[in-house]
PDB file of C-alpha atoms in Angstrom:
ATOM      1  CA  MET A   1       2.398 -11.878 -38.795  1.00  0.00           C
ATOM      2  CA  LEU A   2       3.235 -10.210 -35.482  1.00  0.00           C
ATOM      3  CA  THR A   3       0.646  -8.015 -33.868  1.00  0.00           C
ATOM      4  CA  GLN A   4       1.851  -5.148 -31.775  1.00  0.00           C
ATOM      5  CA  THR A   5       0.039  -4.367 -28.553  1.00  0.00           C
ATOM      6  CA  SER A   6      -0.814  -0.704 -28.107  1.00  0.00           C
ATOM      7  CA  PRO A   7       0.612   1.039 -25.029  1.00  0.00           C
ATOM      8  CA  GLN A   8      -2.948   1.921 -23.965  1.00  0.00           C
ATOM      9  CA  ALA A   9      -3.640  -1.786 -23.403  1.00  0.00           C
ATOM     10  CA  PHE A  10      -1.344  -1.754 -20.374  1.00  0.00           C
ATOM     11  CA  LYS A  11      -2.126  -0.339 -16.954  1.00  0.00           C
ATOM     12  CA  LYS A  12       0.362   0.544 -14.232  1.00  0.00           C
ATOM     13  CA  ILE A  13      -0.032   0.331 -10.478  1.00  0.00           C
ATOM     14  CA  PHE A  14       2.254   0.950  -7.552  1.00  0.00           C
ATOM     15  CA  THR A  15       2.247  -1.708  -4.870  1.00  0.00           C
ATOM     16  CA  PHE A  16       2.593  -1.595  -1.102  1.00  0.00           C
ATOM     17  CA  SER A  17       2.096  -3.887   1.882  1.00  0.00           C
ATOM     18  CA  ALA A  18      -0.384  -3.579   4.716  1.00  0.00           C
ATOM     19  CA  GLY A  19      -0.848  -6.427   7.174  1.00  0.00           C
ATOM     20  CA  SER A  20       0.096  -9.637   5.378  1.00  0.00           C
ATOM     21  CA  GLU A  21      -1.445  -8.436   2.108  1.00  0.00           C
ATOM     22  CA  THR A  22      -0.072  -6.664  -0.972  1.00  0.00           C
ATOM     23  CA  PHE A  23      -2.189  -3.921  -2.514  1.00  0.00           C
ATOM     24  CA  GLY A  24      -2.015  -1.813  -5.639  1.00  0.00           C
ATOM     25  CA  LEU A  25      -3.312   1.611  -6.597  1.00  0.00           C
ATOM     26  CA  PRO A  26      -3.296   3.132 -10.077  1.00  0.00           C
ATOM     27  CA  LEU A  27       0.048   4.804 -10.795  1.00  0.00           C
ATOM     28  CA  HIS A  28      -1.626   8.000 -11.999  1.00  0.00           C
ATOM     29  CA  LEU A  29      -2.656   8.686  -8.382  1.00  0.00           C
ATOM     30  CA  LEU A  30       0.930   8.655  -7.067  1.00  0.00           C
ATOM     31  CA  HIS A  31       2.334  12.099  -6.357  1.00  0.00           C
ATOM     32  CA  GLU A  32       5.285  11.371  -4.078  1.00  0.00           C
ATOM     33  CA  VAL A  33       6.694   8.905  -1.576  1.00  0.00           C
ATOM     34  CA  ILE A  34       7.765  10.373   1.772  1.00  0.00           C
ATOM     35  CA  TYR A  35       8.776   9.426   5.296  1.00  0.00           C
ATOM     36  CA  PRO A  36       6.779  11.872   7.449  1.00  0.00           C
ATOM     37  CA  GLU A  37       8.645  13.420  10.351  1.00  0.00           C
ATOM     38  CA  HIS A  38       5.647  14.635  12.304  1.00  0.00           C
ATOM     39  CA  ILE A  39       1.988  13.653  12.203  1.00  0.00           C
ATOM     40  CA  THR A  40      -0.463  15.638  14.324  1.00  0.00           C
ATOM     41  CA  ARG A  41      -3.323  13.563  15.730  1.00  0.00           C
ATOM     42  CA  VAL A  42      -6.838  14.954  15.177  1.00  0.00           C
ATOM     43  CA  PRO A  43      -9.207  14.645  18.160  1.00  0.00           C
ATOM     44  CA  LYS A  44     -12.379  12.606  17.576  1.00  0.00           C
ATOM     45  CA  ALA A  45     -11.171  11.460  14.140  1.00  0.00           C
ATOM     46  CA  PRO A  46     -11.939   7.924  12.944  1.00  0.00           C
ATOM     47  CA  ALA A  47      -9.408   5.272  13.994  1.00  0.00           C
ATOM     48  CA  PHE A  48      -8.008   4.945  10.471  1.00  0.00           C
ATOM     49  CA  MET A  49      -7.134   8.651  10.367  1.00  0.00           C
ATOM     50  CA  ALA A  50      -3.579   8.883  11.693  1.00  0.00           C
ATOM     51  CA  GLY A  51      -3.752  12.679  11.683  1.00  0.00           C
ATOM     52  CA  ILE A  52      -2.550  15.526   9.511  1.00  0.00           C
ATOM     53  CA  LEU A  53       0.822  16.658   8.264  1.00  0.00           C
ATOM     54  CA  THR A  54       2.242  19.721   6.598  1.00  0.00           C
ATOM     55  CA  TYR A  55       3.283  18.992   3.050  1.00  0.00           C
ATOM     56  CA  GLY A  56       4.816  22.013   1.368  1.00  0.00           C
ATOM     57  CA  SER A  57       2.385  24.818   2.111  1.00  0.00           C
ATOM     58  CA  GLU A  58      -0.592  22.456   2.422  1.00  0.00           C
ATOM     59  CA  THR A  59      -2.038  20.504   5.337  1.00  0.00           C
ATOM     60  CA  ILE A  60      -3.158  17.047   4.240  1.00  0.00           C
ATOM     61  CA  SER A  61      -4.947  14.155   5.931  1.00  0.00           C
ATOM     62  CA  VAL A  62      -2.893  11.085   6.810  1.00  0.00           C
ATOM     63  CA  LEU A  63      -4.693   7.744   6.669  1.00  0.00           C
ATOM     64  CA  ASP A  64      -3.437   4.454   8.095  1.00  0.00           C
ATOM     65  CA  ILE A  65      -4.369   2.032   5.314  1.00  0.00           C
ATOM     66  CA  SER A  66      -4.057  -1.004   7.629  1.00  0.00           C
ATOM     67  CA  LYS A  67      -6.693   0.420   9.948  1.00  0.00           C
ATOM     68  CA  LYS A  68      -8.897   1.523   7.044  1.00  0.00           C
ATOM     69  CA  LEU A  69      -8.912  -2.077   5.801  1.00  0.00           C
ATOM     70  CA  CYS A  70      -9.241  -3.509   9.348  1.00  0.00           C
ATOM     71  CA  LEU A  71      -6.026  -5.514   8.976  1.00  0.00           C
ATOM     72  CA  ALA A  72      -4.032  -6.875  11.882  1.00  0.00           C
ATOM     73  CA  ALA A  73      -0.875  -4.846  11.517  1.00  0.00           C
ATOM     74  CA  PRO A  74       1.469  -2.938  13.771  1.00  0.00           C
ATOM     75  CA  SER A  75       0.410   0.606  14.506  1.00  0.00           C
ATOM     76  CA  ILE A  76       1.873   2.693  11.715  1.00  0.00           C
ATOM     77  CA  ARG A  77       3.083   6.123  12.688  1.00  0.00           C
ATOM     78  CA  VAL A  78       6.110   8.310  12.069  1.00  0.00           C
ATOM     79  CA  HIS A  79       9.095   6.697  10.295  1.00  0.00           C
ATOM     80  CA  HIS A  80       6.879   4.448   8.202  1.00  0.00           C
ATOM     81  CA  PRO A  81       6.600   5.320   4.538  1.00  0.00           C
ATOM     82  CA  ALA A  82       3.687   7.335   3.241  1.00  0.00           C
ATOM     83  CA  ILE A  83       2.318   7.605  -0.254  1.00  0.00           C
ATOM     84  CA  ILE A  84       1.060  11.040  -1.223  1.00  0.00           C
ATOM     85  CA  ILE A  85      -1.748  10.582  -3.734  1.00  0.00           C
ATOM     86  CA  ASN A  86      -3.792  12.992  -5.838  1.00  0.00           C
ATOM     87  CA  THR A  87      -7.376  11.868  -5.914  1.00  0.00           C
ATOM     88  CA  ILE A  88     -10.879  13.085  -6.646  1.00  0.00           C
ATOM     89  CA  ILE A  89     -13.403  12.308  -3.946  1.00  0.00           C
ATOM     90  CA  GLU A  90     -17.013  13.223  -4.614  1.00  0.00           C
ATOM     91  CA  ASP A  91     -15.957  15.799  -7.252  1.00  0.00           C
ATOM     92  CA  LYS A  92     -13.325  17.413  -4.985  1.00  0.00           C
ATOM     93  CA  THR A  93      -9.648  17.166  -5.923  1.00  0.00           C
ATOM     94  CA  MET A  94      -7.413  16.586  -2.918  1.00  0.00           C
ATOM     95  CA  GLN A  95      -4.151  15.110  -1.742  1.00  0.00           C
ATOM     96  CA  LEU A  96      -4.011  12.395   0.892  1.00  0.00           C
ATOM     97  CA  ALA A  97      -1.128  10.618   2.576  1.00  0.00           C
ATOM     98  CA  LEU A  98      -1.504   6.847   2.995  1.00  0.00           C
ATOM     99  CA  LEU A  99       0.683   5.293   5.683  1.00  0.00           C
ATOM    100  CA  VAL A 100       1.829   1.830   4.652  1.00  0.00           C
ATOM    101  CA  GLU A 101       4.172  -0.789   6.070  1.00  0.00           C
ATOM    102  CA  ARG A 102       6.364  -1.249   2.993  1.00  0.00           C
ATOM    103  CA  PHE A 103       6.592  -0.037  -0.559  1.00  0.00           C
ATOM    104  CA  GLY A 104       6.590  -2.526  -3.360  1.00  0.00           C
ATOM    105  CA  LYS A 105       7.228  -1.622  -6.952  1.00  0.00           C
ATOM    106  CA  ILE A 106       5.532  -0.377 -10.072  1.00  0.00           C
ATOM    107  CA  VAL A 107       3.775  -3.184 -11.921  1.00  0.00           C
ATOM    108  CA  GLN A 108       2.527  -3.078 -15.500  1.00  0.00           C
ATOM    109  CA  TYR A 109      -0.324  -5.371 -16.522  1.00  0.00           C
ATOM    110  CA  LYS A 110      -3.138  -5.873 -18.986  1.00  0.00           C
ATOM    111  CA  SER A 111      -6.748  -5.684 -17.877  1.00  0.00           C
ATOM    112  CA  SER A 112      -7.195  -9.248 -19.096  1.00  0.00           C
ATOM    113  CA  GLU A 113      -4.704 -10.441 -16.437  1.00  0.00           C
ATOM    114  CA  THR A 114      -6.863  -9.405 -13.501  1.00  0.00           C
ATOM    115  CA  ILE A 115      -9.285 -11.677 -11.723  1.00  0.00           C
ATOM    116  CA  LYS A 116     -12.619 -10.203 -10.684  1.00  0.00           C
ATOM    117  CA  ARG A 117     -13.653 -11.379  -7.238  1.00  0.00           C
ATOM    118  CA  LYS A 118     -16.852 -11.219  -5.305  1.00  0.00           C
ATOM    119  CA  ASN A 119     -15.626 -13.438  -2.494  1.00  0.00           C
ATOM    120  CA  ILE A 120     -12.095 -12.299  -1.661  1.00  0.00           C
ATOM    121  CA  PRO A 121     -10.025 -15.035   0.012  1.00  0.00           C
ATOM    122  CA  PHE A 122      -7.264 -14.200   2.489  1.00  0.00           C
ATOM    123  CA  ASN A 123      -3.680 -15.422   2.426  1.00  0.00           C
ATOM    124  CA  THR A 124      -4.025 -18.689   4.323  1.00  0.00           C
ATOM    125  CA  ASN A 125      -0.276 -19.335   4.652  1.00  0.00           C
ATOM    126  CA  SER A 126       0.260 -16.546   7.146  1.00  0.00           C
ATOM    127  CA  ASN A 127       0.540 -17.093  10.891  1.00  0.00           C
ATOM    128  CA  LYS A 128      -1.054 -13.667  11.354  1.00  0.00           C
ATOM    129  CA  ASN A 129      -4.164 -14.844   9.531  1.00  0.00           C
ATOM    130  CA  ASN A 130      -4.317 -18.035  11.608  1.00  0.00           C
ATOM    131  CA  GLN A 131      -4.345 -15.844  14.709  1.00  0.00           C
ATOM    132  CA  LEU A 132      -7.032 -13.674  13.106  1.00  0.00           C
ATOM    133  CA  ARG A 133      -9.315 -16.649  12.558  1.00  0.00           C
ATOM    134  CA  GLN A 134      -9.202 -17.264  16.286  1.00  0.00           C
ATOM    135  CA  LYS A 135     -10.495 -13.723  16.777  1.00  0.00           C
ATOM    136  CA  SER A 136     -13.368 -14.213  14.353  1.00  0.00           C
ATOM    137  CA  ALA A 137     -15.027 -10.824  14.879  1.00  0.00           C
ATOM    138  CA  ILE A 138     -11.868  -8.966  13.856  1.00  0.00           C
ATOM    139  CA  TYR A 139     -11.280 -11.377  10.983  1.00  0.00           C
ATOM    140  CA  THR A 140     -14.837 -10.925   9.691  1.00  0.00           C
ATOM    141  CA  GLN A 141     -14.585  -7.142   9.943  1.00  0.00           C
ATOM    142  CA  SER A 142     -11.321  -7.164   7.994  1.00  0.00           C
ATOM    143  CA  ARG A 143     -12.707  -9.513   5.365  1.00  0.00           C
ATOM    144  CA  GLU A 144     -15.748  -7.263   4.856  1.00  0.00           C
ATOM    145  CA  ALA A 145     -13.546  -4.152   4.520  1.00  0.00           C
ATOM    146  CA  ILE A 146     -11.419  -5.904   1.893  1.00  0.00           C
ATOM    147  CA  ARG A 147     -14.544  -6.984  -0.017  1.00  0.00           C
ATOM    148  CA  LYS A 148     -15.830  -3.411   0.009  1.00  0.00           C
ATOM    149  CA  PHE A 149     -12.656  -1.839  -1.386  1.00  0.00           C
ATOM    150  CA  VAL A 150     -11.187  -4.592  -3.595  1.00  0.00           C
ATOM    151  CA  ASN A 151     -12.893  -6.210  -6.535  1.00  0.00           C
ATOM    152  CA  GLU A 152      -9.933  -7.310  -8.646  1.00  0.00           C
ATOM    153  CA  GLU A 153      -6.706  -9.203  -8.065  1.00  0.00           C
ATOM    154  CA  LEU A 154      -3.541  -9.590 -10.074  1.00  0.00           C
ATOM    155  CA  TYR A 155      -0.862 -12.251  -9.648  1.00  0.00           C
ATOM    156  CA  ARG A 156       2.816 -11.477 -10.264  1.00  0.00           C
ATOM    157  CA  ALA A 157       5.665 -13.858  -9.436  1.00  0.00           C
ATOM    158  CA  GLY A 158       3.440 -15.799  -7.052  1.00  0.00           C
ATOM    159  CA  VAL A 159       2.278 -12.682  -5.177  1.00  0.00           C
ATOM    160  CA  ARG A 160      -1.375 -11.718  -5.059  1.00  0.00           C
ATOM    161  CA  ILE A 161      -1.875  -7.982  -5.491  1.00  0.00           C
ATOM    162  CA  ARG A 162      -5.279  -6.713  -4.435  1.00  0.00           C
ATOM    163  CA  LEU A 163      -6.281  -3.742  -6.588  1.00  0.00           C
ATOM    164  CA  LEU A 164      -7.907  -1.051  -4.469  1.00  0.00           C
ATOM    165  CA  ASN A 165     -10.912   0.689  -5.944  1.00  0.00           C
ATOM    166  CA  GLU A 166     -10.157   4.390  -5.627  1.00  0.00           C
ATOM    167  CA  ASP A 167     -13.831   5.284  -6.079  1.00  0.00           C
ATOM    168  CA  THR A 168     -14.975   3.456  -2.932  1.00  0.00           C
ATOM    169  CA  LEU A 169     -11.894   3.699  -0.702  1.00  0.00           C
ATOM    170  CA  PHE A 170     -12.510   7.213   0.594  1.00  0.00           C
ATOM    171  CA  SER A 171     -15.459   9.527   1.103  1.00  0.00           C
ATOM    172  CA  ILE A 172     -15.642  13.211   1.995  1.00  0.00           C
ATOM    173  CA  ALA A 173     -17.833  12.411   4.996  1.00  0.00           C
ATOM    174  CA  GLU A 174     -15.071  10.243   6.493  1.00  0.00           C
ATOM    175  CA  LEU A 175     -12.385  12.856   5.929  1.00  0.00           C
ATOM    176  CA  THR A 176     -14.190  15.906   7.327  1.00  0.00           C
TER     177      THR A 176
END
């Protein structure tokens, strides 16, 4: 007898790259993918805040996900893709733009396929990560940021996708 899996058993994420890592966020957060033409820098903002941009009639915050996760990555600015997400942060609904290096794809998976991690390892095959180890303070800072925002991983076609925890990734205090 064949058992049919219910559609609710599957989850969907969209993937993107930052540094030498691949990350995923729940698909329900995705609003639109854009290539921003102009980002206005905000004085005295945290380093991970790339600035603000006008999106339709709204002004939204633009975050550099590589800097937020303390990853060694090229400075991401205009002409890099951005993911516009709808999220709820501390009971406030808002849109944010996340600057990323590259888009991936939409991945469907079952919760049982994820691996819960307390001690998140880094991709050891990368030359970038070998250089990071030499700069141990930066490497440690990045590793701690990843541990704070990622608690599950998923493997697809030999690629590790770190699932970002939307509840801990952003706070109102950081964005205001």
